Each structure stands twice: as C-alpha cells, then as structure tokens.
PDB file of N, CA and C in Angstrom:
ATOM      1  N   MET A   1     105.492 103.221 125.213  1.00 43.00           N
ATOM      2  CA  MET A   1     105.126 104.055 126.339  1.00 43.00           C
ATOM      3  C   MET A   1     104.879 103.216 127.577  1.00 43.00           C
ATOM      4  N   ALA A   2     104.452 101.963 127.385  1.00 44.00           N
ATOM      5  CA  ALA A   2     104.184 101.100 128.530  1.00 44.00           C
ATOM      6  C   ALA A   2     105.444 100.880 129.356  1.00 44.00           C
ATOM      7  N   ASN A   3     106.593 100.806 128.690  1.00 48.00           N
ATOM      8  CA  ASN A   3     107.832 100.587 129.427  1.00 48.00           C
ATOM      9  C   ASN A   3     108.145 101.747 130.355  1.00 48.00           C
ATOM     10  N   SER A   4     107.903 102.975 129.892  1.00 49.00           N
ATOM     11  CA  SER A   4     108.207 104.109 130.759  1.00 49.00           C
ATOM     12  C   SER A   4     107.239 104.180 131.922  1.00 49.00           C
ATOM     13  N   ASP A   5     105.976 103.766 131.717  1.00 54.00           N
ATOM     14  CA  ASP A   5     105.035 103.731 132.831  1.00 54.00           C
ATOM     15  C   ASP A   5     105.502 102.729 133.876  1.00 54.00           C
ATOM     16  N   ASN A   6     105.913 101.547 133.436  1.00 62.00           N
ATOM     17  CA  ASN A   6     106.397 100.535 134.369  1.00 62.00           C
ATOM     18  C   ASN A   6     107.677 101.005 135.037  1.00 62.00           C
ATOM     19  N   GLY A   7     108.532 101.717 134.309  1.00 60.00           N
ATOM     20  CA  GLY A   7     109.766 102.240 134.885  1.00 60.00           C
ATOM     21  C   GLY A   7     109.467 103.245 135.972  1.00 60.00           C
ATOM     22  N   GLY A   8     108.477 104.098 135.761  1.00 68.00           N
ATOM     23  CA  GLY A   8     108.100 105.075 136.777  1.00 68.00           C
ATOM     24  C   GLY A   8     107.586 104.396 138.025  1.00 68.00           C
ATOM     25  N   LEU A   9     106.760 103.379 137.839  1.00 74.00           N
ATOM     26  CA  LEU A   9     106.235 102.626 138.974  1.00 74.00           C
ATOM     27  C   LEU A   9     107.370 101.906 139.691  1.00 74.00           C
ATOM     28  N   GLY A  10     108.318 101.388 138.934  1.00 79.00           N
ATOM     29  CA  GLY A  10     109.453 100.694 139.522  1.00 79.00           C
ATOM     30  C   GLY A  10     110.304 101.627 140.366  1.00 79.00           C
ATOM     31  N   VAL A  11     110.475 102.864 139.899  1.00 79.00           N
ATOM     32  CA  VAL A  11     111.265 103.842 140.659  1.00 79.00           C
ATOM     33  C   VAL A  11     110.562 104.164 141.964  1.00 79.00           C
ATOM     34  N   VAL A  12     109.249 104.388 141.901  1.00 80.00           N
ATOM     35  CA  VAL A  12     108.489 104.701 143.114  1.00 80.00           C
ATOM     36  C   VAL A  12     108.546 103.527 144.087  1.00 80.00           C
ATOM     37  N   THR A  13     108.392 102.317 143.579  1.00 83.00           N
ATOM     38  CA  THR A  13     108.462 101.120 144.419  1.00 83.00           C
ATOM     39  C   THR A  13     109.855 100.991 145.034  1.00 83.00           C
ATOM     40  N   PHE A  14     110.875 101.256 144.241  1.00 84.00           N
ATOM     41  CA  PHE A  14     112.243 101.191 144.732  1.00 84.00           C
ATOM     42  C   PHE A  14     112.462 102.199 145.855  1.00 84.00           C
ATOM     43  N   ILE A  15     111.984 103.422 145.654  1.00 82.00           N
ATOM     44  CA  ILE A  15     112.145 104.459 146.683  1.00 82.00           C
ATOM     45  C   ILE A  15     111.395 104.071 147.951  1.00 82.00           C
ATOM     46  N   ALA A  16     110.191 103.525 147.795  1.00 82.00           N
ATOM     47  CA  ALA A  16     109.427 103.082 148.968  1.00 82.00           C
ATOM     48  C   ALA A  16     110.181 101.975 149.700  1.00 82.00           C
ATOM     49  N   GLY A  17     110.779 101.067 148.954  1.00 84.00           N
ATOM     50  CA  GLY A  17     111.578  99.999 149.570  1.00 84.00           C
ATOM     51  C   GLY A  17     112.775 100.552 150.314  1.00 84.00           C
ATOM     52  N   LEU A  18     113.417 101.545 149.721  1.00 81.00           N
ATOM     53  CA  LEU A  18     114.535 102.194 150.409  1.00 81.00           C
ATOM     54  C   LEU A  18     114.071 102.836 151.710  1.00 81.00           C
ATOM     55  N   ALA A  19     112.911 103.462 151.668  1.00 80.00           N
ATOM     56  CA  ALA A  19     112.392 104.132 152.870  1.00 80.00           C
ATOM     57  C   ALA A  19     112.142 103.120 153.978  1.00 80.00           C
ATOM     58  N   VAL A  20     111.509 102.018 153.621  1.00 83.00           N
ATOM     59  CA  VAL A  20     111.223 100.994 154.633  1.00 83.00           C
ATOM     60  C   VAL A  20     112.528 100.420 155.173  1.00 83.00           C
ATOM     61  N   GLY A  21     113.459 100.124 154.298  1.00 82.00           N
ATOM     62  CA  GLY A  21     114.745  99.584 154.732  1.00 82.00           C
ATOM     63  C   GLY A  21     115.503 100.556 155.621  1.00 82.00           C
ATOM     64  N   ALA A  22     115.489 101.821 155.238  1.00 78.00           N
ATOM     65  CA  ALA A  22     116.176 102.831 156.046  1.00 78.00           C
ATOM     66  C   ALA A  22     115.525 102.961 157.413  1.00 78.00           C
ATOM     67  N   LEU A  23     114.194 102.947 157.434  1.00 76.00           N
ATOM     68  CA  LEU A  23     113.477 103.074 158.699  1.00 76.00           C
ATOM     69  C   LEU A  23     113.794 101.900 159.624  1.00 76.00           C
ATOM     70  N   VAL A  24     113.767 100.694 159.091  1.00 79.00           N
ATOM     71  CA  VAL A  24     114.078  99.514 159.907  1.00 79.00           C
ATOM     72  C   VAL A  24     115.519  99.597 160.415  1.00 79.00           C
ATOM     73  N   GLY A  25     116.430 100.001 159.540  1.00 76.00           N
ATOM     74  CA  GLY A  25     117.831 100.115 159.939  1.00 76.00           C
ATOM     75  C   GLY A  25     118.040 101.153 161.016  1.00 76.00           C
ATOM     76  N   VAL A  26     117.370 102.272 160.881  1.00 68.00           N
ATOM     77  CA  VAL A  26     117.523 103.336 161.869  1.00 68.00           C
ATOM     78  C   VAL A  26     116.910 102.928 163.196  1.00 68.00           C
ATOM     79  N   LEU A  27     115.761 102.292 163.154  1.00 71.00           N
ATOM     80  CA  LEU A  27     115.083 101.905 164.386  1.00 71.00           C
ATOM     81  C   LEU A  27     115.825 100.814 165.149  1.00 71.00           C
ATOM     82  N   THR A  28     116.551  99.976 164.454  1.00 74.00           N
ATOM     83  CA  THR A  28     117.268  98.889 165.125  1.00 74.00           C
ATOM     84  C   THR A  28     118.701  99.276 165.504  1.00 74.00           C
ATOM     85  N   ALA A  29     119.142 100.456 165.087  1.00 68.00           N
ATOM     86  CA  ALA A  29     120.507 100.894 165.406  1.00 68.00           C
ATOM     87  C   ALA A  29     120.588 101.312 166.873  1.00 68.00           C
ATOM     88  N   PRO A  30     121.704 101.015 167.512  1.00 70.00           N
ATOM     89  CA  PRO A  30     121.858 101.360 168.939  1.00 70.00           C
ATOM     90  C   PRO A  30     122.322 102.807 169.119  1.00 70.00           C
ATOM     91  N   GLU A  31     121.403 103.755 168.952  1.00 65.00           N
ATOM     92  CA  GLU A  31     121.721 105.170 169.140  1.00 65.00           C
ATOM     93  C   GLU A  31     120.720 105.773 170.112  1.00 65.00           C
ATOM     94  N   ALA A  32     121.028 106.968 170.561  1.00 73.00           N
ATOM     95  CA  ALA A  32     120.123 107.692 171.447  1.00 73.00           C
ATOM     96  C   ALA A  32     118.854 108.071 170.690  1.00 73.00           C
ATOM     97  N   GLY A  33     117.752 108.209 171.418  1.00 73.00           N
ATOM     98  CA  GLY A  33     116.459 108.515 170.803  1.00 73.00           C
ATOM     99  C   GLY A  33     116.455 109.799 170.004  1.00 73.00           C
ATOM    100  N   ASP A  34     117.061 110.868 170.531  1.00 80.00           N
ATOM    101  CA  ASP A  34     117.097 112.141 169.814  1.00 80.00           C
ATOM    102  C   ASP A  34     117.845 112.008 168.491  1.00 80.00           C
ATOM    103  N   LYS A  35     118.959 111.335 168.544  1.00 81.00           N
ATOM    104  CA  LYS A  35     119.768 111.156 167.343  1.00 81.00           C
ATOM    105  C   LYS A  35     119.012 110.301 166.314  1.00 81.00           C
ATOM    106  N   THR A  36     118.367 109.249 166.779  1.00 75.00           N
ATOM    107  CA  THR A  36     117.596 108.375 165.889  1.00 75.00           C
ATOM    108  C   THR A  36     116.437 109.140 165.256  1.00 75.00           C
ATOM    109  N   ARG A  37     115.710 109.909 166.065  1.00 79.00           N
ATOM    110  CA  ARG A  37     114.590 110.686 165.523  1.00 79.00           C
ATOM    111  C   ARG A  37     115.073 111.713 164.504  1.00 79.00           C
ATOM    112  N   GLY A  38     116.220 112.312 164.757  1.00 84.00           N
ATOM    113  CA  GLY A  38     116.792 113.270 163.808  1.00 84.00           C
ATOM    114  C   GLY A  38     117.136 112.600 162.486  1.00 84.00           C
ATOM    115  N   ARG A  39     117.719 111.412 162.566  1.00 81.00           N
ATOM    116  CA  ARG A  39     118.046 110.664 161.341  1.00 81.00           C
ATOM    117  C   ARG A  39     116.783 110.292 160.584  1.00 81.00           C
ATOM    118  N   ILE A  40     115.757 109.869 161.323  1.00 80.00           N
ATOM    119  CA  ILE A  40     114.485 109.514 160.670  1.00 80.00           C
ATOM    120  C   ILE A  40     113.910 110.737 159.965  1.00 80.00           C
ATOM    121  N   ALA A  41     113.941 111.882 160.620  1.00 86.00           N
ATOM    122  CA  ALA A  41     113.402 113.109 160.023  1.00 86.00           C
ATOM    123  C   ALA A  41     114.179 113.483 158.768  1.00 86.00           C
ATOM    124  N   ARG A  42     115.513 113.415 158.833  1.00 89.00           N
ATOM    125  CA  ARG A  42     116.329 113.767 157.656  1.00 89.00           C
ATOM    126  C   ARG A  42     116.074 112.802 156.512  1.00 89.00           C
ATOM    127  N   LYS A  43     116.051 111.518 156.826  1.00 85.00           N
ATOM    128  CA  LYS A  43     115.808 110.515 155.785  1.00 85.00           C
ATOM    129  C   LYS A  43     114.423 110.701 155.177  1.00 85.00           C
ATOM    130  N   SER A  44     113.448 110.974 156.019  1.00 85.00           N
ATOM    131  CA  SER A  44     112.079 111.185 155.532  1.00 85.00           C
ATOM    132  C   SER A  44     112.026 112.373 154.587  1.00 85.00           C
ATOM    133  N   ASN A  45     112.685 113.454 154.967  1.00 89.00           N
ATOM    134  CA  ASN A  45     112.713 114.643 154.106  1.00 89.00           C
ATOM    135  C   ASN A  45     113.411 114.360 152.786  1.00 89.00           C
ATOM    136  N   ASP A  46     114.533 113.637 152.853  1.00 90.00           N
ATOM    137  CA  ASP A  46     115.254 113.289 151.626  1.00 90.00           C
ATOM    138  C   ASP A  46     114.383 112.433 150.711  1.00 90.00           C
ATOM    139  N   LEU A  47     113.730 111.441 151.276  1.00 86.00           N
ATOM    140  CA  LEU A  47     112.887 110.560 150.478  1.00 86.00           C
ATOM    141  C   LEU A  47     111.679 111.312 149.918  1.00 86.00           C
ATOM    142  N   LEU A  48     111.122 112.214 150.689  1.00 88.00           N
ATOM    143  CA  LEU A  48     109.999 113.022 150.218  1.00 88.00           C
ATOM    144  C   LEU A  48     110.431 113.892 149.041  1.00 88.00           C
ATOM    145  N   GLU A  49     111.596 114.487 149.134  1.00 91.00           N
ATOM    146  CA  GLU A  49     112.112 115.295 148.026  1.00 91.00           C
ATOM    147  C   GLU A  49     112.311 114.440 146.777  1.00 91.00           C
ATOM    148  N   ASP A  50     112.871 113.245 146.954  1.00 89.00           N
ATOM    149  CA  ASP A  50     113.058 112.344 145.819  1.00 89.00           C
ATOM    150  C   ASP A  50     111.717 111.978 145.195  1.00 89.00           C
ATOM    151  N   LEU A  51     110.744 111.673 146.031  1.00 88.00           N
ATOM    152  CA  LEU A  51     109.425 111.297 145.533  1.00 88.00           C
ATOM    153  C   LEU A  51     108.766 112.465 144.802  1.00 88.00           C
ATOM    154  N   GLU A  52     108.912 113.676 145.354  1.00 91.00           N
ATOM    155  CA  GLU A  52     108.350 114.855 144.691  1.00 91.00           C
ATOM    156  C   GLU A  52     108.994 115.049 143.318  1.00 91.00           C
ATOM    157  N   GLY A  53     110.286 114.809 143.231  1.00 90.00           N
ATOM    158  CA  GLY A  53     110.975 114.899 141.941  1.00 90.00           C
ATOM    159  C   GLY A  53     110.436 113.887 140.949  1.00 90.00           C
ATOM    160  N   GLN A  54     110.202 112.667 141.411  1.00 90.00           N
ATOM    161  CA  GLN A  54     109.648 111.635 140.530  1.00 90.00           C
ATOM    162  C   GLN A  54     108.226 111.992 140.090  1.00 90.00           C
ATOM    163  N   VAL A  55     107.455 112.571 140.986  1.00 91.00           N
ATOM    164  CA  VAL A  55     106.092 112.998 140.639  1.00 91.00           C
ATOM    165  C   VAL A  55     106.155 114.057 139.541  1.00 91.00           C
ATOM    166  N   GLU A  56     107.061 115.017 139.658  1.00 92.00           N
ATOM    167  CA  GLU A  56     107.198 116.063 138.642  1.00 92.00           C
ATOM    168  C   GLU A  56     107.605 115.465 137.298  1.00 92.00           C
ATOM    169  N   ILE A  57     108.532 114.532 137.318  1.00 93.00           N
ATOM    170  CA  ILE A  57     108.963 113.875 136.079  1.00 93.00           C
ATOM    171  C   ILE A  57     107.784 113.137 135.450  1.00 93.00           C
ATOM    172  N   THR A  58     107.018 112.427 136.271  1.00 92.00           N
ATOM    173  CA  THR A  58     105.865 111.684 135.768  1.00 92.00           C
ATOM    174  C   THR A  58     104.816 112.632 135.197  1.00 92.00           C
ATOM    175  N   LYS A  59     104.565 113.752 135.882  1.00 93.00           N
ATOM    176  CA  LYS A  59     103.615 114.748 135.360  1.00 93.00           C
ATOM    177  C   LYS A  59     104.067 115.249 133.993  1.00 93.00           C
ATOM    178  N   HIS A  60     105.349 115.525 133.882  1.00 94.00           N
ATOM    179  CA  HIS A  60     105.887 116.017 132.613  1.00 94.00           C
ATOM    180  C   HIS A  60     105.678 114.982 131.495  1.00 94.00           C
ATOM    181  N   LYS A  61     105.952 113.720 131.803  1.00 94.00           N
ATOM    182  CA  LYS A  61     105.772 112.665 130.806  1.00 94.00           C
ATOM    183  C   LYS A  61     104.309 112.520 130.412  1.00 94.00           C
ATOM    184  N   VAL A  62     103.402 112.624 131.381  1.00 94.00           N
ATOM    185  CA  VAL A  62     101.970 112.526 131.089  1.00 94.00           C
ATOM    186  C   VAL A  62     101.538 113.690 130.207  1.00 94.00           C
ATOM    187  N   ASN A  63     102.019 114.888 130.511  1.00 95.00           N
ATOM    188  CA  ASN A  63     101.679 116.054 129.696  1.00 95.00           C
ATOM    189  C   ASN A  63     102.206 115.913 128.276  1.00 95.00           C
ATOM    190  N   GLN A  64     103.420 115.401 128.137  1.00 96.00           N
ATOM    191  CA  GLN A  64     103.976 115.166 126.802  1.00 96.00           C
ATOM    192  C   GLN A  64     103.129 114.153 126.036  1.00 96.00           C
ATOM    193  N   PHE A  65     102.718 113.086 126.713  1.00 95.00           N
ATOM    194  CA  PHE A  65     101.896 112.069 126.079  1.00 95.00           C
ATOM    195  C   PHE A  65     100.559 112.656 125.649  1.00 95.00           C
ATOM    196  N   ASN A  66      99.942 113.462 126.522  1.00 96.00           N
ATOM    197  CA  ASN A  66      98.663 114.091 126.174  1.00 96.00           C
ATOM    198  C   ASN A  66      98.795 114.989 124.956  1.00 96.00           C
ATOM    199  N   GLU A  67      99.837 115.777 124.906  1.00 96.00           N
ATOM    200  CA  GLU A  67     100.056 116.664 123.767  1.00 96.00           C
ATOM    201  C   GLU A  67     100.261 115.855 122.489  1.00 96.00           C
ATOM    202  N   SER A  68     101.006 114.784 122.594  1.00 96.00           N
ATOM    203  CA  SER A  68     101.248 113.919 121.448  1.00 96.00           C
ATOM    204  C   SER A  68      99.941 113.318 120.940  1.00 96.00           C
ATOM    205  N   MET A  69      99.089 112.890 121.860  1.00 96.00           N
ATOM    206  CA  MET A  69      97.809 112.303 121.465  1.00 96.00           C
ATOM    207  C   MET A  69      96.876 113.353 120.861  1.00 96.00           C
ATOM    208  N   LYS A  70      96.899 114.575 121.380  1.00 96.00           N
ATOM    209  CA  LYS A  70      96.091 115.656 120.798  1.00 96.00           C
ATOM    210  C   LYS A  70      96.526 115.928 119.363  1.00 96.00           C
ATOM    211  N   GLU A  71      97.839 116.007 119.155  1.00 96.00           N
ATOM    212  CA  GLU A  71      98.359 116.240 117.808  1.00 96.00           C
ATOM    213  C   GLU A  71      97.949 115.104 116.870  1.00 96.00           C
ATOM    214  N   ARG A  72      98.047 113.885 117.350  1.00 97.00           N
ATOM    215  CA  ARG A  72      97.678 112.722 116.532  1.00 97.00           C
ATOM    216  C   ARG A  72      96.191 112.752 116.200  1.00 97.00           C
ATOM    217  N   ALA A  73      95.356 113.090 117.192  1.00 97.00           N
ATOM    218  CA  ALA A  73      93.910 113.169 116.967  1.00 97.00           C
ATOM    219  C   ALA A  73      93.584 114.261 115.957  1.00 97.00           C
ATOM    220  N   ASN A  74      94.245 115.399 116.054  1.00 97.00           N
ATOM    221  CA  ASN A  74      94.011 116.485 115.098  1.00 97.00           C
ATOM    222  C   ASN A  74      94.421 116.078 113.688  1.00 97.00           C
ATOM    223  N   THR A  75      95.529 115.379 113.569  1.00 97.00           N
ATOM    224  CA  THR A  75      95.986 114.902 112.262  1.00 97.00           C
ATOM    225  C   THR A  75      94.984 113.910 111.674  1.00 97.00           C
ATOM    226  N   LEU A  76      94.530 112.970 112.492  1.00 96.00           N
ATOM    227  CA  LEU A  76      93.559 111.984 112.015  1.00 96.00           C
ATOM    228  C   LEU A  76      92.248 112.656 111.611  1.00 96.00           C
ATOM    229  N   ALA A  77      91.808 113.640 112.390  1.00 97.00           N
ATOM    230  CA  ALA A  77      90.569 114.357 112.057  1.00 97.00           C
ATOM    231  C   ALA A  77      90.720 115.101 110.735  1.00 97.00           C
ATOM    232  N   ALA A  78      91.845 115.753 110.527  1.00 96.00           N
ATOM    233  CA  ALA A  78      92.084 116.473 109.272  1.00 96.00           C
ATOM    234  C   ALA A  78      92.131 115.506 108.097  1.00 96.00           C
ATOM    235  N   ASP A  79      92.782 114.364 108.279  1.00 97.00           N
ATOM    236  CA  ASP A  79      92.836 113.353 107.213  1.00 97.00           C
ATOM    237  C   ASP A  79      91.444 112.821 106.899  1.00 97.00           C
ATOM    238  N   ALA A  80      90.644 112.572 107.926  1.00 96.00           N
ATOM    239  CA  ALA A  80      89.287 112.063 107.717  1.00 96.00           C
ATOM    240  C   ALA A  80      88.430 113.096 106.993  1.00 96.00           C
ATOM    241  N   LYS A  81      88.581 114.354 107.368  1.00 96.00           N
ATOM    242  CA  LYS A  81      87.813 115.417 106.714  1.00 96.00           C
ATOM    243  C   LYS A  81      88.195 115.532 105.240  1.00 96.00           C
ATOM    244  N   ALA A  82      89.487 115.469 104.956  1.00 96.00           N
ATOM    245  CA  ALA A  82      89.945 115.536 103.564  1.00 96.00           C
ATOM    246  C   ALA A  82      89.409 114.356 102.757  1.00 96.00           C
ATOM    247  N   LYS A  83      89.438 113.174 103.332  1.00 96.00           N
ATOM    248  CA  LYS A  83      88.930 111.981 102.636  1.00 96.00           C
ATOM    249  C   LYS A  83      87.424 112.095 102.420  1.00 96.00           C
ATOM    250  N   ALA A  84      86.697 112.598 103.418  1.00 96.00           N
ATOM    251  CA  ALA A  84      85.247 112.769 103.281  1.00 96.00           C
ATOM    252  C   ALA A  84      84.938 113.765 102.173  1.00 96.00           C
ATOM    253  N   ASN A  85      85.685 114.851 102.097  1.00 96.00           N
ATOM    254  CA  ASN A  85      85.475 115.828 101.026  1.00 96.00           C
ATOM    255  C   ASN A  85      85.764 115.223  99.660  1.00 96.00           C
ATOM    256  N   GLU A  86      86.817 114.423  99.595  1.00 95.00           N
ATOM    257  CA  GLU A  86      87.170 113.747  98.342  1.00 95.00           C
ATOM    258  C   GLU A  86      86.049 112.798  97.912  1.00 95.00           C
ATOM    259  N   LEU A  87      85.539 112.007  98.843  1.00 95.00           N
ATOM    260  CA  LEU A  87      84.455 111.067  98.517  1.00 95.00           C
ATOM    261  C   LEU A  87      83.174 111.804  98.137  1.00 95.00           C
ATOM    262  N   ALA A  88      82.900 112.916  98.811  1.00 95.00           N
ATOM    263  CA  ALA A  88      81.709 113.700  98.473  1.00 95.00           C
ATOM    264  C   ALA A  88      81.828 114.268  97.061  1.00 95.00           C
ATOM    265  N   GLU A  89      83.005 114.720  96.721  1.00 94.00           N
ATOM    266  CA  GLU A  89      83.222 115.249  95.365  1.00 94.00           C
ATOM    267  C   GLU A  89      83.075 114.152  94.320  1.00 94.00           C
ATOM    268  N   GLN A  90      83.601 112.974  94.611  1.00 94.00           N
ATOM    269  CA  GLN A  90      83.452 111.844  93.677  1.00 94.00           C
ATOM    270  C   GLN A  90      81.983 111.467  93.507  1.00 94.00           C
ATOM    271  N   ALA A  91      81.249 111.436  94.618  1.00 92.00           N
ATOM    272  CA  ALA A  91      79.821 111.109  94.546  1.00 92.00           C
ATOM    273  C   ALA A  91      79.073 112.149  93.730  1.00 92.00           C
ATOM    274  N   LYS A  92      79.394 113.426  93.931  1.00 92.00           N
ATOM    275  CA  LYS A  92      78.749 114.503  93.177  1.00 92.00           C
ATOM    276  C   LYS A  92      79.029 114.353  91.685  1.00 92.00           C
ATOM    277  N   ASN A  93      80.284 114.035  91.342  1.00 91.00           N
ATOM    278  CA  ASN A  93      80.645 113.847  89.938  1.00 91.00           C
ATOM    279  C   ASN A  93      79.890 112.671  89.332  1.00 91.00           C
ATOM    280  N   GLN A  94      79.745 111.588  90.075  1.00 91.00           N
ATOM    281  CA  GLN A  94      79.007 110.431  89.563  1.00 91.00           C
ATOM    282  C   GLN A  94      77.539 110.763  89.366  1.00 91.00           C
ATOM    283  N   ILE A  95      76.967 111.529  90.295  1.00 90.00           N
ATOM    284  CA  ILE A  95      75.558 111.941  90.154  1.00 90.00           C
ATOM    285  C   ILE A  95      75.405 112.836  88.933  1.00 90.00           C
ATOM    286  N   ASP A  96      76.333 113.788  88.779  1.00 87.00           N
ATOM    287  CA  ASP A  96      76.272 114.679  87.613  1.00 87.00           C
ATOM    288  C   ASP A  96      76.416 113.897  86.317  1.00 87.00           C
ATOM    289  N   ASN A  97      77.327 112.914  86.296  1.00 87.00           N
ATOM    290  CA  ASN A  97      77.505 112.071  85.104  1.00 87.00           C
ATOM    291  C   ASN A  97      76.249 111.247  84.834  1.00 87.00           C
ATOM    292  N   ALA A  98      75.623 110.728  85.875  1.00 85.00           N
ATOM    293  CA  ALA A  98      74.417 109.921  85.695  1.00 85.00           C
ATOM    294  C   ALA A  98      73.287 110.797  85.159  1.00 85.00           C
ATOM    295  N   LYS A  99      73.168 112.023  85.650  1.00 82.00           N
ATOM    296  CA  LYS A  99      72.150 112.951  85.141  1.00 82.00           C
ATOM    297  C   LYS A  99      72.403 113.273  83.679  1.00 82.00           C
ATOM    298  N   GLY A 100      73.684 113.447  83.341  1.00 76.00           N
ATOM    299  CA  GLY A 100      74.033 113.769  81.944  1.00 76.00           C
ATOM    300  C   GLY A 100      73.708 112.610  81.028  1.00 76.00           C
ATOM    301  N   ASP A 101      73.975 111.388  81.490  1.00 70.00           N
ATOM    302  CA  ASP A 101      73.699 110.202  80.672  1.00 70.00           C
ATOM    303  C   ASP A 101      72.194 110.034  80.477  1.00 70.00           C
ATOM    304  N   SER A 102      71.381 110.286  81.504  1.00 70.00           N
ATOM    305  CA  SER A 102      69.936 110.107  81.365  1.00 70.00           C
ATOM    306  C   SER A 102      69.322 111.231  80.523  1.00 70.00           C
ATOM    307  N   ALA A 103      69.934 112.407  80.510  1.00 64.00           N
ATOM    308  CA  ALA A 103      69.426 113.508  79.684  1.00 64.00           C
ATOM    309  C   ALA A 103      69.710 113.236  78.215  1.00 64.00           C
ATOM    310  N   GLU A 104      70.806 112.552  77.896  1.00 64.00           N
ATOM    311  CA  GLU A 104      71.162 112.228  76.519  1.00 64.00           C
ATOM    312  C   GLU A 104      70.279 111.131  75.958  1.00 64.00           C
ATOM    313  N   ALA A 105      69.758 110.276  76.825  1.00 59.00           N
ATOM    314  CA  ALA A 105      68.983 109.127  76.358  1.00 59.00           C
ATOM    315  C   ALA A 105      67.605 109.459  75.959  1.00 59.00           C
TER     316      ALA A 105
END
C-alpha cells in the first residue's frame, strides 16, 4: 500500500510541476496580455480538473483501504473471541476434572 501512496503523491507533485512549467512558459511567451491571460485561465482550469480527479481517486483508495482494515479487524476479533471461548472451555474442563479427582480421593 505504501507504493500506491507514494504514487499518488508523485502524481500530485508531477501535476504541480506541470502547472509551474506551464505558467512560466505562458508568462514568458510573446503574446498579447488578453491572450496570455486566457491561456492561463484555461490551463488553470484544466489542471484543477486533473487535480480534482486525482483527489477523487485518492479518496476512493482511502475508502477501500478503510473497508479492508475494518474487515480485517472484524475477522481478528471473531478469531480472538473463538479462541477465548475455546480456552475458557478447556479451563472449565480442567477445573471439573480437578474437582472430580479430589472427590474420589
């Protein structure tokens, strides 16, 4: 799971790098101010949409991980309860056997 977390961070970092690079490129290009501002606005919107998509993907992965951990915790709790019941039954049997042995003596 650590790899996918790092991959998500890498994608966000990559997108941020693209945004900075695009902004520098647009600002240094020899175009009219209106045209440059329009390009900046379009690029910003495109990058925002991409980032929102990555956020949704990350949310989905986090929710899947949470569900997986809940299922695992429930399984472990059920296993622990079953083992505790088994040990309690064994202890009860040993106590009953010890009582039977002392009654015979």
